[in-house]
Amino acid sequence: MLTKRIIPCLDVKGGRVVKGVNFVNLRDAGDPATLAAAYMDEGADELTFLDISASNERRATMMDWVKVVADSISIPFTVGGGISTAADAVNIIAVGADKISLNTAAVKRPELITECAEILGRQAVVTAVDVKRTDRGWSVFVEGGRTVTRRSGLEWCVEAADRGAGELLITSMDRDGTKEGYDTEFLSLVTSAVNIPVIASGGAGTMKHALEAFASGADAALMASVFHFGEIRIIDLKKYLRQNGIPVRI
């Protein structure tokens, strides 16, 4: 049986890890490489870094910290944010990342998913999908959650999988940073509709929330602030999950 994964998420702005609520009100949470090494030691299965900086210097800054992180850890890590071409993706993998995450650029030009998958292999391509409930159901948002699109969240998840995404990273904007739990209703819809791994994101506040995500079909649970600020320890979470019948690596 495949083990379920626990993935700390680190939002990076200007080379520092930050955390907010509903994508705003950002607080400094530390240095990317230092936190990455600590999470590896604590038992994280993978790490996800999302570069949310709007700076024109983001690309050079990203290359710098990605290299340092790659030298600091031996577990897989994903990097996303501002990757708009297959060449960008190749460069991120070349400096040490194991996977790249596509979001806004893929929504604007879905062929990008296929291009990256053909070059890197679909196992290295994650499509991140930010969704929020609207009067049309779950709508896809882009540009760091600032812009609503006309795309249906579920339809876009299915299309991304069909185009070559190896994994989907589903973030509920309604739940992000609230610690009220993942949007398990949407997770269940997605995991029933695609045959690739789904990562739950947005809203984790307790260990039970991770259990609920896995019960909804998720293959991995992504968390941020509860790890960054010491509210939940990874080893404690994994022990809890194992006690509740979820296969995890300890």
CSV table of C-alpha atoms in Angstrom, one decimal:
chain,number,residue,atom,x,y,z
A,1,MET,CA,0.0,0.0,0.0
A,2,LEU,CA,1.3,3.4,-0.9
A,3,THR,CA,2.1,5.6,2.1
A,4,LYS,CA,0.4,9.0,2.4
A,5,ARG,CA,2.6,12.0,2.4
A,6,ILE,CA,3.0,15.0,4.8
A,7,ILE,CA,4.3,18.1,3.0
A,8,PRO,CA,5.2,21.3,4.7
A,9,CYS,CA,4.6,24.3,2.4
A,10,LEU,CA,6.8,27.3,2.4
A,11,ASP,CA,5.7,30.5,0.7
A,12,VAL,CA,8.7,32.5,-0.2
A,13,LYS,CA,8.9,36.2,-0.8
A,14,GLY,CA,12.1,38.0,-1.3
A,15,GLY,CA,14.1,35.0,-0.3
A,16,ARG,CA,12.2,34.6,3.0
A,17,VAL,CA,9.4,32.2,4.1
A,18,VAL,CA,6.2,34.0,4.9
A,19,LYS,CA,2.7,33.0,6.0
A,20,GLY,CA,-0.7,34.8,5.8
A,21,VAL,CA,-4.4,34.3,6.1
A,22,ASN,CA,-6.5,34.1,2.9
A,23,PHE,CA,-3.4,34.9,0.9
A,24,VAL,CA,-2.8,38.3,2.7
A,25,ASN,CA,-1.4,39.7,5.9
A,26,LEU,CA,2.0,38.1,5.5
A,27,ARG,CA,4.3,37.4,8.4
A,28,ASP,CA,8.0,36.4,8.3
A,29,ALA,CA,8.5,32.7,9.2
A,30,GLY,CA,12.2,32.2,8.5
A,31,ASP,CA,14.9,31.2,6.1
A,32,PRO,CA,14.0,28.6,3.4
A,33,ALA,CA,17.1,26.4,3.7
A,34,THR,CA,17.0,26.4,7.5
A,35,LEU,CA,13.4,25.5,7.6
A,36,ALA,CA,13.8,22.9,4.9
A,37,ALA,CA,16.5,21.1,6.8
A,38,ALA,CA,14.5,21.2,10.0
A,39,TYR,CA,11.5,19.7,8.3
A,40,MET,CA,13.5,17.0,6.8
A,41,ASP,CA,14.9,16.1,10.2
A,42,GLU,CA,11.4,16.1,11.6
A,43,GLY,CA,10.2,13.5,9.1
A,44,ALA,CA,8.6,15.5,6.2
A,45,ASP,CA,8.1,13.3,3.1
A,46,GLU,CA,8.5,16.2,0.7
A,47,LEU,CA,8.6,20.0,0.7
A,48,THR,CA,6.8,22.5,-1.5
A,49,PHE,CA,8.1,26.0,-2.0
A,50,LEU,CA,5.9,28.7,-3.7
A,51,ASP,CA,7.7,31.9,-4.7
A,52,ILE,CA,5.0,34.6,-4.3
A,53,SER,CA,7.3,37.6,-4.8
A,54,ALA,CA,6.2,40.2,-7.3
A,55,SER,CA,9.7,41.6,-7.7
A,56,ASN,CA,11.3,41.8,-11.1
A,57,GLU,CA,14.3,40.1,-9.6
A,58,ARG,CA,12.3,37.1,-8.6
A,59,ARG,CA,13.9,34.7,-11.1
A,60,ALA,CA,17.5,35.4,-9.9
A,61,THR,CA,16.5,35.3,-6.3
A,62,MET,CA,14.6,32.0,-6.8
A,63,MET,CA,17.7,30.4,-8.4
A,64,ASP,CA,19.8,31.4,-5.4
A,65,TRP,CA,17.6,29.9,-2.7
A,66,VAL,CA,16.6,26.9,-4.7
A,67,LYS,CA,20.3,26.0,-5.0
A,68,VAL,CA,20.9,26.4,-1.3
A,69,VAL,CA,17.8,24.3,-0.4
A,70,ALA,CA,18.9,21.5,-2.8
A,71,ASP,CA,22.3,21.4,-1.0
A,72,SER,CA,20.7,21.3,2.4
A,73,ILE,CA,18.2,18.4,2.1
A,74,SER,CA,17.9,14.9,0.7
A,75,ILE,CA,14.1,14.7,0.3
A,76,PRO,CA,12.1,15.7,-2.8
A,77,PHE,CA,11.0,19.3,-3.1
A,78,THR,CA,8.8,21.2,-5.5
A,79,VAL,CA,9.2,24.8,-6.6
A,80,GLY,CA,6.4,27.0,-8.0
A,81,GLY,CA,5.7,30.6,-8.6
A,82,GLY,CA,6.4,32.6,-11.8
A,83,ILE,CA,7.2,29.6,-14.0
A,84,SER,CA,5.8,30.6,-17.3
A,85,THR,CA,7.8,28.6,-19.9
A,86,ALA,CA,9.2,25.2,-20.2
A,87,ALA,CA,12.6,26.7,-20.2
A,88,ASP,CA,11.9,28.2,-16.7
A,89,ALA,CA,10.9,24.8,-15.6
A,90,VAL,CA,14.0,23.1,-16.9
A,91,ASN,CA,16.2,25.8,-15.2
A,92,ILE,CA,14.5,25.2,-11.8
A,93,ILE,CA,15.0,21.4,-12.1
A,94,ALA,CA,18.6,22.0,-13.2
A,95,VAL,CA,19.5,23.8,-10.0
A,96,GLY,CA,18.2,21.0,-7.8
A,97,ALA,CA,14.4,21.0,-7.5
A,98,ASP,CA,12.7,17.6,-8.0
A,99,LYS,CA,9.4,19.0,-9.3
A,100,ILE,CA,8.0,22.2,-10.6
A,101,SER,CA,4.5,23.6,-9.9
A,102,LEU,CA,2.5,25.5,-12.5
A,103,ASN,CA,-0.4,27.7,-11.8
A,104,THR,CA,-1.3,31.0,-13.5
A,105,ALA,CA,0.8,30.4,-16.6
A,106,ALA,CA,-0.9,27.0,-17.1
A,107,VAL,CA,-4.4,28.4,-16.8
A,108,LYS,CA,-3.5,31.1,-19.4
A,109,ARG,CA,-1.8,28.6,-21.7
A,110,PRO,CA,-2.7,25.0,-20.8
A,111,GLU,CA,-0.3,23.6,-23.4
A,112,LEU,CA,2.5,24.5,-21.0
A,113,ILE,CA,1.6,21.5,-18.8
A,114,THR,CA,2.1,19.1,-21.8
A,115,GLU,CA,5.4,20.9,-22.8
A,116,CYS,CA,6.8,20.5,-19.3
A,117,ALA,CA,5.7,16.9,-19.0
A,118,GLU,CA,7.2,15.9,-22.3
A,119,ILE,CA,10.6,17.4,-21.3
A,120,LEU,CA,10.8,16.6,-17.6
A,121,GLY,CA,8.4,13.6,-17.3
A,122,ARG,CA,5.0,14.0,-15.8
A,123,GLN,CA,6.2,12.9,-12.4
A,124,ALA,CA,8.0,16.2,-12.2
A,125,VAL,CA,5.0,18.4,-13.1
A,126,VAL,CA,2.6,19.6,-10.5
A,127,THR,CA,-0.4,21.7,-11.4
A,128,ALA,CA,-1.5,24.0,-8.6
A,129,VAL,CA,-5.1,24.9,-8.6
A,130,ASP,CA,-6.4,27.7,-6.3
A,131,VAL,CA,-10.2,27.5,-5.9
A,132,LYS,CA,-12.9,29.5,-4.2
A,133,ARG,CA,-16.6,29.0,-3.9
A,134,THR,CA,-18.6,31.4,-6.1
A,135,ASP,CA,-22.1,31.6,-7.4
A,136,ARG,CA,-20.8,29.2,-10.2
A,137,GLY,CA,-19.5,26.6,-7.7
A,138,TRP,CA,-15.8,26.3,-7.3
A,139,SER,CA,-14.0,28.9,-9.5
A,140,VAL,CA,-10.3,28.9,-10.4
A,141,PHE,CA,-8.3,31.9,-9.3
A,142,VAL,CA,-4.9,33.0,-10.6
A,143,GLU,CA,-2.2,35.6,-9.9
A,144,GLY,CA,-1.8,34.6,-6.3
A,145,GLY,CA,-5.5,34.4,-5.7
A,146,ARG,CA,-6.1,38.0,-6.9
A,147,THR,CA,-7.9,37.2,-10.1
A,148,VAL,CA,-11.0,35.1,-10.7
A,149,THR,CA,-11.3,33.2,-14.0
A,150,ARG,CA,-14.3,31.7,-15.8
A,151,ARG,CA,-12.9,28.2,-15.3
A,152,SER,CA,-14.6,25.6,-13.2
A,153,GLY,CA,-12.3,24.2,-10.6
A,154,LEU,CA,-13.3,20.6,-11.2
A,155,GLU,CA,-13.1,20.9,-15.0
A,156,TRP,CA,-9.7,22.5,-14.9
A,157,CYS,CA,-8.4,19.7,-12.6
A,158,VAL,CA,-9.6,17.1,-15.1
A,159,GLU,CA,-8.0,19.0,-18.0
A,160,ALA,CA,-4.7,19.5,-16.2
A,161,ALA,CA,-4.5,15.7,-15.6
A,162,ASP,CA,-5.4,15.0,-19.2
A,163,ARG,CA,-2.7,17.4,-20.4
A,164,GLY,CA,0.1,15.6,-18.5
A,165,ALA,CA,0.2,16.9,-14.9
A,166,GLY,CA,1.6,14.2,-12.6
A,167,GLU,CA,0.0,15.7,-9.5
A,168,LEU,CA,-2.6,18.3,-8.5
A,169,LEU,CA,-2.1,20.6,-5.6
A,170,ILE,CA,-5.5,21.8,-4.6
A,171,THR,CA,-5.7,24.9,-2.4
A,172,SER,CA,-9.0,26.2,-1.0
A,173,MET,CA,-8.8,29.9,-0.8
A,174,ASP,CA,-11.8,30.0,1.5
A,175,ARG,CA,-9.9,27.8,4.0
A,176,ASP,CA,-6.3,29.1,3.5
A,177,GLY,CA,-4.8,30.1,6.9
A,178,THR,CA,-8.1,29.7,8.7
A,179,LYS,CA,-7.3,26.4,10.5
A,180,GLU,CA,-10.9,25.3,9.9
A,181,GLY,CA,-10.0,22.2,7.9
A,182,TYR,CA,-9.6,21.4,4.2
A,183,ASP,CA,-12.4,21.7,1.7
A,184,THR,CA,-13.1,18.0,1.8
A,185,GLU,CA,-16.2,18.3,-0.4
A,186,PHE,CA,-14.1,19.6,-3.3
A,187,LEU,CA,-11.3,17.2,-2.6
A,188,SER,CA,-13.7,14.3,-2.9
A,189,LEU,CA,-15.0,15.5,-6.2
A,190,VAL,CA,-11.4,15.9,-7.6
A,191,THR,CA,-10.1,12.6,-6.3
A,192,SER,CA,-13.1,10.8,-7.9
A,193,ALA,CA,-12.5,12.5,-11.2
A,194,VAL,CA,-8.8,12.1,-11.8
A,195,ASN,CA,-6.3,9.2,-11.6
A,196,ILE,CA,-3.3,11.1,-10.5
A,197,PRO,CA,-2.2,12.0,-6.9
A,198,VAL,CA,-4.0,14.9,-5.3
A,199,ILE,CA,-2.4,17.1,-2.6
A,200,ALA,CA,-4.8,18.8,-0.1
A,201,SER,CA,-3.9,22.4,0.8
A,202,GLY,CA,-5.6,25.3,2.6
A,203,GLY,CA,-7.1,25.2,6.0
A,204,ALA,CA,-5.2,22.6,8.1
A,205,GLY,CA,-5.4,23.4,11.8
A,206,THR,CA,-5.5,20.1,13.6
A,207,MET,CA,-4.3,16.5,13.1
A,208,LYS,CA,-7.8,15.4,12.5
A,209,HIS,CA,-8.0,17.7,9.4
A,210,ALA,CA,-5.2,15.6,7.8
A,211,LEU,CA,-7.2,12.5,8.6
A,212,GLU,CA,-10.2,14.0,6.9
A,213,ALA,CA,-8.2,14.9,3.8
A,214,PHE,CA,-7.0,11.4,3.4
A,215,ALA,CA,-10.5,10.0,4.0
A,216,SER,CA,-11.6,12.3,1.0
A,217,GLY,CA,-9.1,10.6,-1.2
A,218,ALA,CA,-6.1,12.9,-1.0
A,219,ASP,CA,-2.6,11.3,-1.4
A,220,ALA,CA,-0.8,14.0,0.5
A,221,ALA,CA,-1.6,16.7,3.1
A,222,LEU,CA,0.1,20.0,2.7
A,223,MET,CA,0.4,22.3,5.8
A,224,ALA,CA,2.1,25.6,6.5
A,225,SER,CA,1.5,27.7,9.6
A,226,VAL,CA,0.8,24.8,12.0
A,227,PHE,CA,4.3,23.6,11.2
A,228,HIS,CA,6.1,26.9,10.9
A,229,PHE,CA,4.9,28.1,14.3
A,230,GLY,CA,5.2,24.8,16.2
A,231,GLU,CA,1.5,24.0,16.7
A,232,ILE,CA,1.8,20.5,15.2
A,233,ARG,CA,4.9,18.3,15.1
A,234,ILE,CA,5.3,16.1,12.0
A,235,ILE,CA,6.2,13.0,14.0
A,236,ASP,CA,3.2,13.5,16.3
A,237,LEU,CA,0.9,13.9,13.2
A,238,LYS,CA,2.3,10.7,11.6
A,239,LYS,CA,1.8,8.7,14.8
A,240,TYR,CA,-1.7,10.0,15.0
A,241,LEU,CA,-2.4,9.0,11.4
A,242,ARG,CA,-0.9,5.6,11.8
A,243,GLN,CA,-3.0,5.0,14.9
A,244,ASN,CA,-6.0,5.8,12.8
A,245,GLY,CA,-5.2,3.4,10.0
A,246,ILE,CA,-3.4,5.8,7.6
A,247,PRO,CA,-0.2,4.3,6.1
A,248,VAL,CA,2.7,6.8,6.6
A,249,ARG,CA,6.4,6.7,6.7
A,250,ILE,CA,7.9,7.1,10.2
